[in-house]
Tab-separated table of C-alpha atoms in Angstrom:
chain	number	residue	atom	x	y	z
A	1	MET	CA	-96.224	55.222	-17.388
A	2	ALA	CA	-96.263	58.480	-15.292
A	3	ASN	CA	-96.748	56.198	-12.386
A	4	ASN	CA	-93.716	53.785	-13.209
A	5	LYS	CA	-91.502	56.747	-12.842
A	6	THR	CA	-89.111	57.472	-10.089
A	7	LEU	CA	-86.932	59.763	-9.140
A	8	CYS	CA	-83.153	59.160	-10.583
A	9	PHE	CA	-80.424	58.837	-7.580
A	10	LYS	CA	-77.732	61.220	-10.038
A	11	CYS	CA	-79.947	63.724	-12.185
A	12	ASN	CA	-83.242	63.948	-9.079
A	13	LYS	CA	-85.748	63.781	-11.830
A	14	GLU	CA	-88.500	61.446	-12.450
A	15	LYS	CA	-87.953	59.553	-15.185
A	16	ILE	CA	-88.445	55.790	-16.279
A	17	THR	CA	-85.929	54.215	-13.882
A	18	TYR	CA	-83.791	51.110	-13.593
A	19	SER	CA	-82.458	49.397	-10.261
A	20	CYS	CA	-79.244	48.475	-9.730
A	21	GLU	CA	-78.354	45.319	-8.088
A	22	GLY	CA	-75.409	46.403	-6.066
A	23	CYS	CA	-76.562	49.370	-4.596
A	24	SER	CA	-80.134	49.067	-4.655
A	25	LYS	CA	-79.846	52.689	-6.641
A	26	HIS	CA	-82.318	53.878	-9.198
A	27	PHE	CA	-81.005	55.340	-12.192
A	28	CYS	CA	-82.720	56.582	-15.572
A	29	LEU	CA	-81.228	55.086	-19.015
A	30	MET	CA	-78.771	57.308	-19.184
A	31	HIS	CA	-76.952	57.635	-15.727
A	32	LEU	CA	-77.629	53.992	-15.600
A	33	THR	CA	-75.294	53.471	-18.568
A	34	GLU	CA	-72.602	56.399	-16.855
A	35	HIS	CA	-73.050	54.315	-13.423
A	36	ARG	CA	-72.205	50.713	-15.185
A	37	GLN	CA	-69.721	52.623	-17.200
A	38	THR	CA	-68.120	54.250	-13.304
A	39	LEU	CA	-68.371	49.876	-12.078
A	40	ASN	CA	-66.322	48.784	-14.870
A	41	ASN	CA	-63.607	51.813	-14.515
A	42	GLU	CA	-63.309	50.251	-10.487
A	43	LEU	CA	-63.286	46.586	-11.857
A	44	GLN	CA	-60.231	47.920	-14.527
A	45	LEU	CA	-58.700	49.512	-11.603
A	46	ILE	CA	-58.876	46.229	-9.288
A	47	THR	CA	-57.815	44.211	-12.695
A	48	ASN	CA	-54.486	46.703	-12.748
A	49	GLU	CA	-53.808	46.375	-9.324
A	50	TYR	CA	-54.067	42.367	-9.616
A	51	ASN	CA	-51.743	42.287	-12.231
A	52	GLU	CA	-49.589	44.528	-10.578
A	53	PHE	CA	-49.576	42.515	-7.286
A	54	LYS	CA	-49.165	39.233	-9.891
A	55	GLN	CA	-45.674	40.993	-10.841
A	56	THR	CA	-44.634	41.548	-7.823
A	57	ILE	CA	-44.910	37.641	-6.730
A	58	ASN	CA	-43.098	36.675	-10.263
A	59	GLU	CA	-40.591	38.803	-9.209
A	60	GLN	CA	-40.036	37.599	-5.354
A	61	LYS	CA	-40.404	33.958	-6.895
A	62	GLN	CA	-37.274	34.547	-9.687
A	63	ASN	CA	-35.446	37.104	-7.249
A	64	PRO	CA	-36.284	35.770	-3.862
A	65	HIS	CA	-32.889	37.416	-2.595
A	66	ASN	CA	-35.208	40.625	-3.310
A	67	HIS	CA	-37.254	40.335	-0.706
A	68	SER	CA	-37.433	43.363	2.065
A	69	LEU	CA	-36.237	41.521	4.286
A	70	MET	CA	-33.004	40.025	3.002
A	71	ASN	CA	-32.124	43.980	2.890
A	72	GLN	CA	-32.250	43.881	6.650
A	73	ILE	CA	-30.119	41.036	7.130
A	74	ASN	CA	-27.664	42.756	4.732
A	75	GLN	CA	-27.596	46.026	5.953
A	76	TRP	CA	-26.811	43.892	9.390
A	77	GLU	CA	-23.719	41.839	7.938
A	78	ILE	CA	-22.280	44.867	6.379
A	79	LYS	CA	-22.274	47.587	9.818
A	80	SER	CA	-21.188	43.987	11.682
A	81	ILE	CA	-18.343	43.735	9.674
A	82	GLU	CA	-17.569	47.357	9.621
A	83	LYS	CA	-17.636	47.313	13.704
A	84	ILE	CA	-15.573	44.024	13.412
A	85	GLN	CA	-13.263	45.375	11.176
A	86	GLN	CA	-12.990	48.786	12.709
A	87	LYS	CA	-12.202	46.569	16.163
A	88	ALA	CA	-9.565	44.455	14.260
A	89	GLN	CA	-7.746	47.260	13.672
A	90	GLU	CA	-7.821	49.002	16.821
A	91	TYR	CA	-5.963	45.881	18.527
A	92	ARG	CA	-3.716	45.590	15.827
A	93	GLU	CA	-2.201	49.007	16.126
A	94	ILE	CA	-2.003	47.977	20.004
A	95	LEU	CA	-0.570	44.925	19.267
A	96	ASN	CA	2.290	46.850	17.522
A	97	LYS	CA	3.210	48.726	20.081
A	98	SER	CA	3.026	46.114	22.697
A	99	SER	CA	4.848	43.896	20.516
A	100	GLN	CA	7.673	46.282	19.694
A	101	THR	CA	7.763	47.324	23.302
A	102	CYS	CA	8.728	43.649	23.838
A	103	THR	CA	10.867	43.374	21.240
A	104	ASN	CA	13.118	46.347	22.121
A	105	ASP	CA	13.380	44.255	25.948
A	106	ILE	CA	14.404	41.027	24.495
A	107	GLU	CA	16.761	42.531	22.626
A	108	LYS	CA	18.198	44.040	25.582
A	109	LYS	CA	18.095	40.828	27.468
A	110	PHE	CA	19.751	39.366	23.837
A	111	ASN	CA	22.722	41.435	23.928
A	112	ASN	CA	23.668	41.531	27.871
A	113	LEU	CA	23.908	37.522	27.048
A	114	ARG	CA	26.044	38.183	24.209
A	115	GLU	CA	28.092	40.300	25.956
A	116	GLU	CA	28.650	37.210	28.881
A	117	ILE	CA	29.300	34.445	25.994
A	118	LYS	CA	31.959	36.814	24.661
A	119	GLN	CA	33.463	36.922	28.189
A	120	TYR	CA	33.636	33.665	28.572
A	121	GLN	CA	35.305	33.057	25.296
A	122	GLN	CA	37.807	35.504	25.961
A	123	GLU	CA	38.699	34.618	29.880
A	124	ASN	CA	38.096	30.894	28.954
A	125	GLU	CA	37.076	30.004	32.136
A	126	PHE	CA	33.595	27.839	32.349
A	127	ASN	CA	32.025	24.812	32.999
A	128	GLU	CA	29.459	22.792	32.446
A	129	ILE	CA	27.219	25.127	34.984
A	130	ASN	CA	28.106	28.305	33.268
A	131	LEU	CA	26.952	26.512	30.138
A	132	ASN	CA	23.847	25.090	31.310
A	133	TYR	CA	23.046	28.924	32.241
A	134	LEU	CA	23.776	30.157	29.158
A	135	ARG	CA	21.272	27.642	27.565
A	136	THR	CA	18.871	28.117	29.901
A	137	GLN	CA	18.780	32.317	29.202
A	138	LEU	CA	18.918	31.422	25.374
A	139	ILE	CA	15.765	29.530	25.347
A	140	GLU	CA	13.806	31.383	28.422
A	141	ILE	CA	14.807	34.790	25.868
A	142	GLY	CA	13.312	32.311	22.987
A	143	LYS	CA	9.874	31.662	24.679
A	144	GLU	CA	9.374	35.399	25.368
A	145	LEU	CA	9.751	36.032	22.045
A	146	LYS	CA	7.449	33.669	20.626
A	147	ASN	CA	4.943	34.232	23.547
A	148	PRO	CA	5.558	37.881	25.228
A	149	SER	CA	4.350	37.779	28.871
A	150	ASN	CA	3.100	41.212	28.815
A	151	VAL	CA	0.519	40.583	26.463
A	152	SER	CA	-2.219	37.963	25.472
A	153	ILE	CA	-5.501	37.988	24.146
A	154	GLN	CA	-8.803	36.839	26.071
A	155	PRO	CA	-12.168	36.107	24.981
A	156	ASN	CA	-14.976	39.021	25.497
A	157	PRO	CA	-18.082	37.684	27.167
A	158	GLN	CA	-20.058	41.196	26.352
A	159	PRO	CA	-20.847	40.260	22.260
A	160	LEU	CA	-19.020	42.599	19.617
A	161	ILE	CA	-21.928	42.888	17.664
A	162	ASN	CA	-25.684	42.558	17.757
A	163	ASP	CA	-26.709	39.778	16.822
A	164	ILE	CA	-30.474	38.953	14.944
A	165	SER	CA	-32.517	35.831	15.035
A	166	ILE	CA	-35.346	34.775	12.172
A	167	ILE	CA	-38.121	34.023	13.703
A	168	LEU	CA	-40.577	31.824	11.794
A	169	SER	CA	-44.092	31.980	13.416
A	170	LYS	CA	-45.804	28.841	13.747
A	171	THR	CA	-49.005	30.723	13.965
A	172	SER	CA	-52.002	28.256	13.507
A	173	LYS	CA	-53.254	28.157	10.250
A	174	PHE	CA	-56.838	27.608	11.456
A	175	ASN	CA	-57.910	25.157	9.038
A	176	LYS	CA	-61.213	23.993	9.148
A	177	TRP	CA	-63.232	21.357	7.764
A	178	LYS	CA	-67.074	20.543	6.553
A	179	GLN	CA	-68.896	19.649	9.523
A	180	ASN	CA	-70.961	17.092	7.624
A	181	ALA	CA	-68.691	14.271	6.940
A	182	ILE	CA	-68.694	11.847	3.870
A	183	THR	CA	-69.025	8.004	4.580
A	184	VAL	CA	-65.984	6.147	2.934
A	185	ALA	CA	-66.513	3.058	4.737
A	186	GLY	CA	-69.450	1.164	6.229
A	187	GLY	CA	-72.133	2.750	7.335
A	188	ASN	CA	-74.393	-0.340	6.083
A	189	GLY	CA	-74.825	-1.367	9.633
A	190	GLN	CA	-72.679	-3.499	12.008
A	191	GLY	CA	-72.003	-7.075	10.469
A	192	GLN	CA	-69.089	-8.289	8.673
A	193	GLU	CA	-70.053	-8.405	5.030
A	194	LEU	CA	-67.609	-6.629	2.801
A	195	ASN	CA	-69.271	-3.541	2.969
A	196	GLN	CA	-69.962	-3.432	6.292
A	197	LEU	CA	-67.570	-3.066	9.800
A	198	TYR	CA	-67.947	-3.864	13.220
A	199	GLY	CA	-66.488	-1.618	15.792
A	200	PRO	CA	-63.388	-0.196	13.690
A	201	ARG	CA	-60.672	1.154	15.995
A	202	GLY	CA	-57.558	2.268	14.327
A	203	ILE	CA	-57.260	3.380	10.384
A	204	PHE	CA	-54.398	3.933	8.397
A	205	VAL	CA	-54.750	6.428	5.003
A	206	ASP	CA	-52.276	5.809	2.067
A	207	LYS	CA	-50.849	7.823	-0.749
A	208	ASN	CA	-53.624	6.483	-2.739
A	209	LYS	CA	-56.101	7.518	-0.163
A	210	ASN	CA	-56.732	4.055	0.023
A	211	ILE	CA	-58.076	3.274	3.841
A	212	PHE	CA	-57.060	0.626	5.892
A	213	ILE	CA	-59.248	-0.727	8.876
A	214	ALA	CA	-58.517	-2.379	11.977
A	215	ASP	CA	-61.859	-4.031	11.976
A	216	PHE	CA	-61.621	-4.906	15.685
A	217	PHE	CA	-64.973	-7.818	16.081
A	218	ASN	CA	-64.507	-9.228	12.488
A	219	HIS	CA	-60.890	-10.147	13.830
A	220	ARG	CA	-59.413	-8.403	10.084
A	221	ILE	CA	-57.907	-6.405	8.419
A	222	VAL	CA	-59.998	-4.627	5.492
A	223	GLU	CA	-58.891	-2.173	2.891
A	224	TRP	CA	-61.468	0.079	1.095
A	225	LYS	CA	-59.917	1.510	-2.068
A	226	LEU	CA	-61.106	5.231	-3.237
A	227	ASN	CA	-64.501	5.614	-3.952
A	228	ALA	CA	-64.787	1.982	-3.897
A	229	LYS	CA	-68.534	0.587	-2.278
A	230	ASN	CA	-67.161	-2.295	-0.671
A	231	GLY	CA	-63.389	-3.376	1.592
A	232	GLN	CA	-61.356	-5.882	0.761
A	233	THR	CA	-59.951	-8.556	3.806
A	234	ILE	CA	-56.251	-8.202	3.184
A	235	ALA	CA	-55.255	-9.521	6.796
A	236	GLY	CA	-57.356	-12.240	9.228
A	237	GLY	CA	-60.854	-12.776	8.369
A	238	ASN	CA	-60.625	-16.585	8.989
A	239	GLY	CA	-62.603	-16.505	12.389
A	240	GLN	CA	-61.132	-15.371	15.786
A	241	GLY	CA	-58.124	-17.476	16.810
A	242	ASN	CA	-54.496	-17.432	17.142
A	243	ARG	CA	-53.095	-19.677	14.336
A	244	MET	CA	-50.983	-17.389	11.825
A	245	ASN	CA	-53.551	-16.707	9.623
A	246	GLN	CA	-56.270	-15.429	12.011
A	247	LEU	CA	-56.773	-12.522	14.316
A	248	ASN	CA	-58.251	-11.835	17.746
A	249	PHE	CA	-59.235	-8.479	17.944
A	250	PRO	CA	-57.300	-6.761	16.026
A	251	ILE	CA	-56.906	-2.631	17.420
A	252	ASP	CA	-54.499	-0.779	15.221
A	253	VAL	CA	-52.984	-1.047	12.021
A	254	ILE	CA	-50.183	0.676	9.876
A	255	VAL	CA	-48.818	0.314	6.503
A	256	ASP	CA	-44.927	-0.130	5.803
A	257	GLN	CA	-45.639	1.690	2.366
A	258	GLN	CA	-41.840	1.036	2.005
A	259	ASN	CA	-41.557	-2.723	2.455
A	260	HIS	CA	-45.213	-3.057	1.030
A	261	SER	CA	-46.348	-4.649	4.574
A	262	THR	CA	-48.991	-4.210	6.645
A	263	ILE	CA	-48.336	-4.191	10.747
A	264	ILE	CA	-51.244	-5.022	12.856
A	265	ALA	CA	-51.606	-5.040	16.627
A	266	ASP	CA	-53.183	-8.080	17.208
A	267	CYS	CA	-54.493	-6.977	20.601
A	268	GLY	CA	-56.350	-10.868	21.993
A	269	ASN	CA	-53.208	-12.794	20.425
A	270	ARG	CA	-51.224	-10.343	22.536
A	271	ARG	CA	-48.811	-9.981	19.551
A	272	VAL	CA	-47.754	-7.585	16.808
A	273	ILE	CA	-47.783	-9.143	13.939
A	274	ARG	CA	-47.062	-8.402	10.184
A	275	TRP	CA	-48.728	-9.639	6.782
A	276	VAL	CA	-47.096	-9.357	3.169
A	277	ASP	CA	-49.491	-10.672	0.894
A	278	GLU	CA	-50.264	-14.275	2.054
A	279	LYS	CA	-47.169	-14.669	4.166
A	280	GLN	CA	-47.491	-13.437	8.254
A	281	GLN	CA	-44.410	-13.036	10.598
A	282	ILE	CA	-44.620	-12.428	14.642
A	283	LEU	CA	-42.520	-9.270	14.869
A	284	ILE	CA	-43.354	-8.817	18.823
A	285	ASP	CA	-45.014	-11.266	21.097
A	286	ASN	CA	-46.112	-11.232	24.948
A	287	THR	CA	-47.233	-7.604	24.354
A	288	ASP	CA	-50.761	-5.812	25.583
A	289	CYS	CA	-50.177	-3.769	22.369
A	290	ASP	CA	-53.062	-1.471	21.881
A	291	SER	CA	-51.604	0.961	19.572
A	292	LEU	CA	-49.103	0.982	16.877
A	293	ALA	CA	-46.462	3.900	15.390
A	294	MET	CA	-43.495	4.228	12.885
A	295	ASP	CA	-41.021	7.395	12.644
A	296	LYS	CA	-39.449	8.808	9.365
A	297	HIS	CA	-36.979	6.701	10.351
A	298	GLY	CA	-38.439	3.143	10.067
A	299	PHE	CA	-38.560	2.624	14.034
A	300	LEU	CA	-41.409	0.862	15.102
A	301	TYR	CA	-43.265	2.103	18.390
A	302	VAL	CA	-45.659	0.107	20.234
A	303	SER	CA	-47.676	1.187	23.276
A	304	ASP	CA	-48.404	-1.697	26.059
A	305	LEU	CA	-51.955	-1.114	27.954
A	306	ASN	CA	-50.786	-3.128	30.974
A	307	LYS	CA	-46.815	-2.279	31.146
A	308	ASN	CA	-47.833	1.432	30.983
A	309	GLU	CA	-44.990	2.258	28.463
A	310	VAL	CA	-44.327	2.871	24.554
A	311	ARG	CA	-41.337	0.990	23.689
A	312	ARG	CA	-39.510	1.337	19.851
A	313	TRP	CA	-38.059	-1.165	17.467
A	314	LYS	CA	-35.234	-0.756	14.721
A	315	MET	CA	-36.899	-2.304	11.955
A	316	GLY	CA	-35.882	-5.875	11.674
A	317	GLU	CA	-34.343	-6.112	14.813
A	318	TYR	CA	-37.539	-7.508	16.998
A	319	ASN	CA	-35.865	-9.949	18.783
A	320	ASN	CA	-35.069	-7.679	21.392
A	321	GLU	CA	-36.991	-6.534	24.283
A	322	GLY	CA	-37.094	-3.508	22.477
A	323	ILE	CA	-36.309	0.204	24.651
A	324	VAL	CA	-38.627	2.051	26.740
A	325	VAL	CA	-39.232	5.801	25.221
A	326	ALA	CA	-42.748	7.142	27.367
A	327	GLY	CA	-43.381	5.499	30.526
A	328	GLY	CA	-42.449	2.351	31.873
A	329	ASN	CA	-42.317	3.729	35.515
A	330	GLY	CA	-45.678	2.099	36.840
A	331	LYS	CA	-49.008	2.907	36.556
A	332	GLY	CA	-50.001	6.578	37.820
A	333	ASN	CA	-50.689	9.824	37.129
A	334	GLN	CA	-47.312	11.877	37.639
A	335	LEU	CA	-45.346	13.184	34.628
A	336	ASN	CA	-42.997	9.579	33.780
A	337	GLN	CA	-46.284	7.459	33.913
A	338	PHE	CA	-49.371	6.337	32.175
A	339	ASN	CA	-52.630	4.815	33.438
A	340	CYS	CA	-53.891	2.690	30.367
A	341	PRO	CA	-52.046	4.465	27.245
A	342	THR	CA	-54.043	4.070	24.317
A	343	PHE	CA	-53.114	5.012	20.959
A	344	ILE	CA	-49.715	6.753	19.816
A	345	PHE	CA	-48.148	8.897	17.233
A	346	VAL	CA	-44.772	9.867	16.780
A	347	ASP	CA	-43.312	13.064	14.652
A	348	ASP	CA	-40.550	13.714	12.838
A	349	ASN	CA	-38.278	15.027	15.401
A	350	GLN	CA	-38.921	11.322	16.674
A	351	SER	CA	-41.499	13.101	19.608
A	352	VAL	CA	-43.990	10.411	21.032
A	353	TYR	CA	-47.874	11.592	21.265
A	354	VAL	CA	-49.599	9.124	23.810
A	355	SER	CA	-53.179	8.944	24.836
A	356	ASP	CA	-53.533	8.430	28.283
A	357	GLY	CA	-56.715	7.343	28.531
A	358	ASN	CA	-57.466	7.012	32.229
A	359	ASN	CA	-55.733	10.376	33.282
A	360	ASN	CA	-57.836	12.070	30.520
A	361	ARG	CA	-54.885	13.368	29.126
A	362	VAL	CA	-52.233	13.673	25.960
A	363	MET	CA	-48.744	13.677	26.926
A	364	LYS	CA	-45.446	14.602	24.528
A	365	TRP	CA	-42.426	12.695	25.375
A	366	ARG	CA	-39.305	14.089	23.432
A	367	LYS	CA	-36.686	11.881	22.098
A	368	ASP	CA	-34.336	10.692	25.146
A	369	ALA	CA	-36.724	12.448	27.735
A	370	LYS	CA	-37.284	11.049	31.493
A	371	GLU	CA	-40.785	12.311	31.559
A	372	GLY	CA	-43.432	13.443	29.609
A	373	THR	CA	-45.444	16.679	29.374
A	374	ILE	CA	-49.363	17.447	28.925
A	375	VAL	CA	-50.531	18.467	25.778
A	376	ALA	CA	-53.798	17.982	26.003
A	377	GLY	CA	-56.023	17.576	28.771
A	378	GLY	CA	-55.405	17.038	32.026
A	379	ASN	CA	-57.717	18.222	33.489
A	380	GLY	CA	-59.885	15.844	34.730
A	381	HIS	CA	-63.076	14.043	33.275
A	382	GLY	CA	-65.323	16.065	31.567
A	383	ARG	CA	-67.044	18.396	28.584
A	384	ASN	CA	-65.240	21.473	28.936
A	385	LEU	CA	-62.721	22.943	26.770
A	386	ASN	CA	-59.754	22.230	28.775
A	387	GLN	CA	-61.086	18.437	29.377
A	388	LEU	CA	-60.691	14.931	27.713
A	389	SER	CA	-63.200	12.053	28.398
A	390	GLN	CA	-60.992	8.317	27.484
A	391	PRO	CA	-58.861	10.192	24.658
A	392	VAL	CA	-58.032	7.404	21.915
A	393	GLY	CA	-56.552	8.417	18.439
A	394	VAL	CA	-53.997	10.883	18.442
A	395	ILE	CA	-52.434	12.527	15.262
A	396	ASP	CA	-50.620	16.265	14.874
A	397	ASP	CA	-49.556	18.419	11.800
A	398	ASP	CA	-47.042	19.893	10.759
A	399	MET	CA	-47.823	23.370	12.794
A	400	GLY	CA	-47.770	21.274	15.898
A	401	GLN	CA	-51.547	20.877	16.679
A	402	ILE	CA	-52.497	18.321	18.399
A	403	TYR	CA	-55.610	16.667	17.007
A	404	VAL	CA	-57.492	13.801	19.390
A	405	ALA	CA	-60.395	11.528	19.277
A	406	ASP	CA	-62.288	12.761	22.460
A	407	PHE	CA	-64.536	9.085	23.046
A	408	GLU	CA	-67.081	9.548	25.257
A	409	ASN	CA	-67.629	13.452	24.256
A	410	ASP	CA	-67.907	12.569	20.699
A	411	ARG	CA	-66.034	14.549	19.383
A	412	VAL	CA	-62.729	15.570	17.736
A	413	ILE	CA	-61.007	18.259	19.280
A	414	ARG	CA	-57.640	20.183	18.306
A	415	TRP	CA	-54.972	21.314	20.652
A	416	CYS	CA	-51.939	23.750	19.778
A	417	GLU	CA	-49.659	23.433	22.419
A	418	GLY	CA	-49.191	25.768	25.266
A	419	LYS	CA	-52.405	26.384	25.079
A	420	GLU	CA	-54.965	25.894	28.186
A	421	GLU	CA	-57.691	24.596	26.464
A	422	GLY	CA	-59.169	23.044	22.730
A	423	GLU	CA	-61.355	23.599	19.791
A	424	ILE	CA	-63.983	21.523	18.662
A	425	ILE	CA	-63.077	20.252	15.033
A	426	VAL	CA	-65.730	18.507	14.293
A	427	GLY	CA	-68.095	16.290	15.923
A	428	GLY	CA	-69.663	17.993	19.608
A	429	ASN	CA	-73.308	17.901	18.327
A	430	GLY	CA	-74.009	14.789	20.801
A	431	LYS	CA	-74.009	11.078	20.600
A	432	GLY	CA	-75.882	10.004	17.205
A	433	ASN	CA	-75.082	8.857	13.682
A	434	GLN	CA	-75.820	11.877	11.899
A	435	SER	CA	-73.241	12.931	9.560
A	436	ASN	CA	-72.363	16.098	11.733
A	437	GLN	CA	-72.268	13.219	15.004
A	438	PHE	CA	-70.257	10.377	16.023
A	439	LYS	CA	-71.001	7.594	18.557
A	440	GLY	CA	-67.785	6.895	19.844
A	441	PRO	CA	-64.828	8.128	17.948
A	442	ILE	CA	-61.451	6.237	17.836
A	443	GLY	CA	-59.011	6.174	15.255
A	444	LEU	CA	-58.220	9.506	13.124
A	445	SER	CA	-55.754	9.812	10.578
A	446	PHE	CA	-55.474	12.859	7.511
A	447	ASP	CA	-54.643	12.092	3.490
A	448	ASP	CA	-51.696	13.892	2.075
A	449	GLN	CA	-54.583	16.647	1.343
A	450	GLU	CA	-55.777	17.256	4.959
A	451	ASN	CA	-58.921	15.926	4.928
A	452	LEU	CA	-59.793	14.510	7.931
A	453	TYR	CA	-60.291	10.641	8.351
A	454	VAL	CA	-62.279	9.643	11.699
A	455	ALA	CA	-62.979	5.477	12.804
A	456	ASP	CA	-67.019	6.270	14.242
A	457	ALA	CA	-66.378	3.208	16.407
A	458	LEU	CA	-70.292	2.574	17.511
A	459	ASN	CA	-71.624	3.909	14.160
A	460	ASN	CA	-69.569	1.267	12.345
A	461	ARG	CA	-68.240	3.429	9.777
A	462	ILE	CA	-65.288	5.543	9.023
A	463	GLN	CA	-66.299	9.350	8.023
A	464	LYS	CA	-64.229	11.785	6.074
A	465	PHE	CA	-64.647	15.151	6.790
A	466	GLU	CA	-63.059	17.363	4.110
A	467	ILE	CA	-61.180	20.577	4.485
A	468	ILE	CA	-62.022	23.457	3.109
A	469	LEU	CA	-59.761	25.456	1.497
């Protein structure tokens, strides 16, 4: 037993001791009990602090007007009102003095006019000219009484009060995703069985986390319900062709959840077609469509590869040519041009984000803009963080951060608007079929929990990257 004795950290005596895993110190039984009590006391303090903090949060929720910044706004309001009231009283006094002087002058003129009228009445010698003179004088005096010529009010270009602003910082939430994905569709090799995909392109995830996939080389749209082992063909699947029930290299798909319809960029048939159950309707014809988007107002946007433009149509009014909302100025690399626009995304402000494929950049066109701004890439073809290589799928989040499927670099990269380079979100680990790799990522989508879905085209699968909360 003597050999098992060590020095107690507390009493510094050789005793049988016990090690604390937290601090790695040794204590005799008595002092170990004291040490545990000290830890219990510290835990109780933390618990008390937590409860106080929780109470503060509850009070803040119940009484948001008690926010500390609200007091600053209230103080600004009080001081500004006091300053305005002081200035207003000062101006009233000045105006009263000036008005009294003006009234006295007008009264003199009025008395003189009265004397002239009395003189005409007494002498009884007057004609039209005299009467016109008297009438004119009376009108002029009346005008001066209403609008004194010696006083006026002009706006001061210098602000009377110091204005304040509420600045809501758009600081990035810096969301992170698990680097190893879960395969949620396909992943069973190249093929046309319902558990397989062949070169998936655009994807759409609805509010129930069902995934709609443009199954490019299988000429069909498939829906994979949450946790399903197989997909279900909901459009096409009747061989390659141009009949109404056929598709020809469908490249993108969106679901109009309000009208319960599926809208497809039927690239090989140069048309945008809508499927509702087993019924089909061609919405837009003769377009080299590559991508679709729909804004919150129900407007449909279509990118055209050959015309190097994006057009917008109002829902239900597809019998016209639409309106050009981006590009349309020929092929090129100027800010008002594209060179092979691929995927598009439209935000809540109707700004259009366009992956400008051969220019290796993503452009943002604000509503009614005549040219776009570069929000990602634009520094030539390459693998550096300030470069893209054949960008395709593009989406943004509620913080205005842009996510791009960087096809040839096998990665998804995030750009904050105004930054000179992006950051790799997932992928970027070389070309391959491991759960942290891609082989030609194309389509992108978020679900309502901000999990990220990527169409891994050459691996014939859809990868889901779960957000780290």
